[in-house]
Short mmCIF file of C-alpha atoms in Angstrom, two decimals:
data_model
loop_
_atom_site.label_atom_id
_atom_site.label_comp_id
_atom_site.label_asym_id
_atom_site.label_seq_id
_atom_site.Cartn_x
_atom_site.Cartn_y
_atom_site.Cartn_z
CA MET A 1078 24.96 -29.94 11.18
CA LEU A 1079 24.14 -26.21 11.02
CA ILE A 1080 24.13 -24.81 7.46
CA PHE A 1081 23.81 -21.02 6.95
CA ILE A 1082 22.01 -20.29 3.66
CA GLY A 1083 21.60 -16.89 1.95
CA LEU A 1084 18.28 -16.52 0.21
CA GLY A 1085 19.39 -13.51 -2.04
CA LEU A 1086 17.61 -10.25 -2.41
CA PHE A 1087 14.10 -10.32 -3.11
CA ASP A 1088 11.89 -13.47 -3.62
CA GLU A 1089 11.99 -17.23 -3.26
CA ARG A 1090 13.59 -17.66 -6.65
CA ASP A 1091 16.79 -15.97 -5.62
CA ILE A 1092 18.15 -18.89 -3.65
CA SER A 1093 21.02 -20.74 -5.38
CA ILE A 1094 20.62 -24.36 -6.58
CA LYS A 1095 22.81 -25.60 -4.01
CA GLY A 1096 20.90 -23.76 -1.28
CA LEU A 1097 17.67 -24.98 -2.42
CA GLU A 1098 18.84 -28.71 -2.56
CA THR A 1099 20.20 -28.28 1.04
CA VAL A 1100 16.88 -26.76 2.26
CA LYS A 1101 14.86 -29.69 0.72
CA SER A 1102 17.07 -32.29 2.36
CA ALA A 1103 17.36 -30.66 5.83
CA ASP A 1104 15.72 -31.99 8.94
CA ARG A 1105 14.66 -28.62 10.42
CA VAL A 1106 14.55 -25.26 8.54
CA PHE A 1107 14.82 -21.92 10.24
CA LEU A 1108 14.26 -18.43 9.01
CA GLU A 1109 15.73 -15.34 10.55
CA ALA A 1110 13.30 -12.66 10.22
CA TYR A 1111 14.45 -9.61 12.14
CA THR A 1112 17.62 -8.33 10.22
CA SER A 1113 16.23 -8.16 6.68
CA ARG A 1114 13.09 -9.45 4.71
CA LEU A 1115 12.37 -11.05 1.27
CA MET A 1116 9.75 -8.54 0.30
CA GLY A 1117 8.79 -10.66 -2.62
CA ALA A 1118 7.95 -13.80 -0.63
CA GLY A 1119 6.36 -14.34 2.87
CA THR A 1120 6.99 -17.37 4.82
CA ALA A 1121 4.04 -19.36 3.35
CA LYS A 1122 5.36 -18.73 -0.14
CA LEU A 1123 8.80 -19.96 0.94
CA GLU A 1124 7.31 -23.09 2.46
CA GLU A 1125 5.43 -23.86 -0.65
CA TYR A 1126 8.52 -23.17 -2.93
CA TYR A 1127 10.98 -25.31 -0.69
CA GLY A 1128 8.49 -27.94 0.29
CA LYS A 1129 9.46 -27.57 3.99
CA GLU A 1130 7.82 -26.26 7.18
CA ILE A 1131 9.73 -23.26 8.31
CA THR A 1132 10.26 -21.98 11.77
CA VAL A 1133 10.54 -18.21 11.95
CA LEU A 1134 13.04 -16.64 14.39
CA TYR A 1135 13.46 -13.29 15.76
CA ARG A 1136 16.36 -11.58 17.59
CA GLU A 1137 15.49 -13.26 21.04
CA ASN A 1138 15.51 -16.71 19.54
CA VAL A 1139 18.87 -16.31 17.64
CA GLU A 1140 21.11 -13.98 19.86
CA ASN A 1141 19.85 -14.84 23.39
CA ASN A 1142 18.29 -18.25 23.33
CA PRO A 1143 19.34 -20.21 20.32
CA GLU A 1144 18.89 -23.55 21.99
CA GLU A 1145 16.26 -24.88 19.68
CA ILE A 1146 18.57 -24.27 16.68
CA LEU A 1147 21.54 -25.88 18.19
CA LEU A 1148 19.56 -29.09 19.43
CA ALA A 1149 18.13 -29.52 15.87
CA ALA A 1150 21.70 -29.13 14.42
CA GLU A 1151 23.05 -31.74 16.92
CA SER A 1152 20.38 -34.38 16.12
CA GLY A 1153 20.23 -33.78 12.41
CA THR A 1154 20.73 -31.17 9.69
CA ALA A 1155 19.61 -27.70 10.48
CA ALA A 1156 19.23 -24.91 7.73
CA PHE A 1157 19.28 -21.43 8.81
CA LEU A 1158 18.08 -19.09 6.36
CA THR A 1159 18.63 -15.44 5.87
CA ALA A 1160 17.74 -12.83 3.34
CA GLY A 1161 20.88 -11.67 1.42
CA ASP A 1162 24.11 -13.42 2.58
CA PRO A 1163 24.14 -14.80 6.11
CA MET A 1164 27.61 -13.56 6.88
CA VAL A 1165 27.57 -10.08 5.25
CA SER A 1166 26.14 -7.13 7.29
CA THR A 1167 23.57 -9.43 8.93
CA THR A 1168 26.32 -11.37 10.40
CA HIS A 1169 25.65 -14.43 12.39
CA SER A 1170 29.06 -15.05 13.64
CA ASP A 1171 28.11 -15.67 17.24
CA LEU A 1172 25.76 -18.49 16.34
CA ARG A 1173 28.28 -20.22 14.21
CA ILE A 1174 30.90 -20.01 17.09
CA ARG A 1175 28.47 -21.48 19.59
CA ALA A 1176 27.62 -24.25 17.33
CA GLU A 1177 31.46 -25.16 16.63
CA GLU A 1178 32.13 -24.93 20.45
CA ARG A 1179 29.52 -27.70 20.93
CA GLY A 1180 31.10 -29.79 18.26
CA ILE A 1181 28.41 -29.13 15.70
CA LYS A 1182 29.77 -29.04 12.18
CA THR A 1183 28.80 -25.73 10.29
CA GLY A 1184 28.76 -24.61 6.72
CA ILE A 1185 27.81 -21.59 4.70
CA ILE A 1186 25.97 -21.35 1.28
CA HIS A 1187 26.20 -17.75 0.24
CA GLY A 1188 23.53 -15.69 -1.30
CA ALA A 1189 23.54 -12.38 -3.32
CA SER A 1190 24.17 -9.44 -0.90
CA ILE A 1191 22.90 -5.87 -1.01
CA GLN A 1192 26.64 -4.90 -0.68
CA SER A 1193 27.25 -6.06 -4.07
CA ALA A 1194 23.76 -5.14 -5.65
CA VAL A 1195 24.08 -1.52 -4.89
CA CYS A 1196 27.26 -1.41 -6.81
CA GLY A 1197 25.66 -2.71 -9.85
CA LEU A 1198 22.53 -0.75 -9.70
CA SER A 1199 24.18 2.72 -8.81
CA GLY A 1200 27.55 2.15 -10.72
CA LEU A 1201 29.57 3.25 -7.73
CA GLN A 1202 32.75 1.23 -7.46
CA ASN A 1203 32.93 -1.32 -4.61
CA TYR A 1204 36.44 -0.54 -3.58
CA ARG A 1205 35.42 3.03 -2.85
CA PHE A 1206 33.10 2.19 -0.13
CA GLY A 1207 34.10 2.89 3.45
CA LYS A 1208 32.57 1.92 6.73
CA SER A 1209 28.77 1.30 6.46
CA CYS A 1210 26.11 2.60 8.95
CA SER A 1211 22.59 2.05 10.05
CA VAL A 1212 20.03 4.82 10.58
CA PRO A 1213 17.45 3.98 13.25
CA TYR A 1214 14.04 5.55 13.93
CA PRO A 1215 14.66 8.27 16.49
CA GLU A 1216 12.72 7.67 19.87
CA LYS A 1217 11.68 10.13 22.59
CA GLY A 1218 14.91 11.28 24.25
CA TRP A 1219 17.17 9.36 21.87
CA PHE A 1220 18.54 10.70 18.61
CA PRO A 1221 21.92 9.16 17.87
CA LEU A 1222 24.47 11.11 15.79
CA THR A 1223 27.06 8.33 15.15
CA PRO A 1224 25.70 7.61 11.64
CA ALA A 1225 26.47 11.25 10.52
CA GLU A 1226 29.92 10.88 12.01
CA THR A 1227 30.61 7.86 9.98
CA ILE A 1228 29.35 9.59 6.89
CA MET A 1229 31.51 12.63 7.34
CA SER A 1230 34.63 10.53 8.25
CA ASN A 1231 34.17 8.48 5.02
CA MET A 1232 33.59 11.53 2.73
CA LYS A 1233 36.85 13.24 4.06
CA GLN A 1234 38.59 9.99 2.97
CA GLY A 1235 36.93 10.00 -0.43
CA LEU A 1236 34.75 7.00 0.37
CA HIS A 1237 31.08 6.31 -0.25
CA THR A 1238 28.85 5.18 2.60
CA LEU A 1239 26.20 2.46 2.49
CA VAL A 1240 23.39 3.47 4.80
CA TYR A 1241 21.02 0.76 5.99
CA LEU A 1242 17.69 2.03 6.86
CA ASP A 1243 15.63 0.79 10.00
CA ILE A 1244 13.31 -2.11 9.80
CA LYS A 1245 10.56 -2.30 12.52
CA PRO A 1246 7.78 -5.12 12.72
CA ASP A 1247 5.22 -2.60 11.27
CA ARG A 1248 7.17 -0.24 9.16
CA PHE A 1249 10.22 0.11 6.90
CA MET A 1250 12.30 3.26 6.72
CA THR A 1251 12.21 4.97 3.42
CA VAL A 1252 15.04 6.80 1.54
CA ASN A 1253 12.99 10.06 2.12
CA GLU A 1254 13.06 9.39 5.88
CA GLY A 1255 16.57 8.52 5.89
CA ILE A 1256 17.69 11.61 4.23
CA GLU A 1257 15.52 13.66 6.59
CA ILE A 1258 17.10 12.03 9.63
CA ILE A 1259 20.74 12.41 8.28
CA THR A 1260 20.16 16.04 7.52
CA GLU A 1261 18.75 16.60 11.18
CA MET A 1262 21.85 14.69 12.43
CA CYS A 1263 24.36 16.93 10.55
CA LYS A 1264 22.44 20.00 11.99
CA ARG A 1265 22.86 18.83 15.48
CA ARG A 1266 26.52 18.23 14.75
CA GLU A 1267 26.71 21.68 13.18
CA GLU A 1268 27.85 20.38 9.91
CA GLU A 1269 26.58 20.89 6.36
CA PRO A 1270 24.53 17.79 5.30
CA PRO A 1271 25.63 15.89 2.34
CA GLU A 1272 24.70 17.34 -0.97
CA LEU A 1273 24.28 14.14 -3.05
CA PHE A 1274 22.39 11.02 -2.11
CA VAL A 1275 21.57 7.84 -4.13
CA GLY A 1276 18.28 5.88 -3.11
CA ILE A 1277 17.65 2.32 -4.08
CA ALA A 1278 14.41 0.31 -3.56
CA ARG A 1279 13.62 -3.41 -4.16
CA ALA A 1280 17.04 -4.45 -5.28
CA GLY A 1281 16.88 -7.88 -6.78
CA SER A 1282 13.19 -7.36 -8.07
CA GLU A 1283 12.20 -6.78 -11.67
CA ASN A 1284 11.41 -3.15 -11.03
CA PRO A 1285 14.03 -1.80 -8.62
CA ALA A 1286 13.95 2.04 -8.21
CA VAL A 1287 17.31 3.77 -8.36
CA ARG A 1288 17.64 7.69 -8.12
CA ALA A 1289 20.43 10.06 -7.45
CA GLY A 1290 20.23 13.69 -6.64
CA LYS A 1291 20.39 16.28 -4.05
CA GLY A 1292 18.71 15.64 -0.78
CA SER A 1293 16.15 18.45 -1.28
CA ASP A 1294 15.09 16.83 -4.45
CA LEU A 1295 15.07 13.15 -3.44
CA ILE A 1296 13.17 13.82 -0.18
CA SER A 1297 10.00 14.22 -2.24
CA TYR A 1298 10.62 11.30 -4.78
CA ASP A 1299 8.37 8.37 -4.60
CA PHE A 1300 10.68 5.24 -4.42
CA GLY A 1301 7.74 2.93 -4.04
CA GLY A 1302 7.64 -0.03 -1.72
CA PRO A 1303 10.33 -1.52 0.52
CA LEU A 1304 12.88 -2.64 1.11
CA GLN A 1305 14.95 0.56 0.57
CA ILE A 1306 18.54 1.55 1.21
CA LEU A 1307 20.57 4.80 0.79
CA ILE A 1308 24.09 5.68 -0.25
CA VAL A 1309 25.97 8.81 0.49
CA PRO A 1310 28.55 9.20 -2.25
CA ALA A 1311 31.91 10.95 -1.87
CA GLU A 1312 33.42 12.78 -4.66
CA LEU A 1313 32.45 10.73 -7.94
CA HIS A 1314 34.77 9.29 -10.47
CA MET A 1315 33.73 10.40 -14.04
CA MET A 1316 32.53 6.86 -14.77
CA GLU A 1317 30.45 6.69 -11.63
CA GLU A 1318 29.05 10.17 -12.47
CA GLU A 1319 28.12 9.00 -16.13
CA TYR A 1320 26.59 5.79 -14.87
CA LEU A 1321 24.35 7.65 -12.24
CA LYS A 1322 23.23 10.08 -15.09
CA VAL A 1323 22.23 7.31 -17.42
CA PHE A 1324 20.71 5.01 -14.80
CA ALA A 1325 19.66 7.02 -11.85
CA GLY A 1326 18.68 10.42 -13.20
CA LEU A 1327 21.53 12.43 -11.78
#
């Protein structure tokens, strides 16, 4: 059996009781470590808390060569761990389909997701979010503009945009960098950049940072350590505006 288990937002304690019990009883435990991270707990800390040896997986292991996972699920119970919720944003639908096609029973134990956490931290209403997007680090000869297109399309429809910030093995994009890149994208599209942004850092921790304001102000604000995420709001409802004033310094 292959069971997808969401670990929640920040550290080893965010896993549900059901998830923890399943991990402890599993024959093999895998941790997907390329779409997101638990910044409050490394692999060693997870192993100590769960009492299990963990095999860390990267994109190549999951998307291109998942045989080790599938073989473990065929011969016993394999737990596949992800930060957040395993089927929200960092979706692993392809792996679940492959397992089912091989006759392997699958299951999901959900975890807290950044998609719901940002609503609680920012006060922006969840049903007012449109299509999300990801902002990658630009590379030589490559500067995609699609994220700006998504943001502008959402704003025209009165919808907020959740912007996922790039994660590299050696660095994590900050809110400040995200605002800079989005602003440059808009300039290249010959459009005015968004006026208002909401930056969030370390959701799920005891000291999350939440700050709303103009891009020109937030670009120099110190959000502290990772992980960070960005929201580009559309026109605010009066309750959303009041919430941001009280809890995010708007």
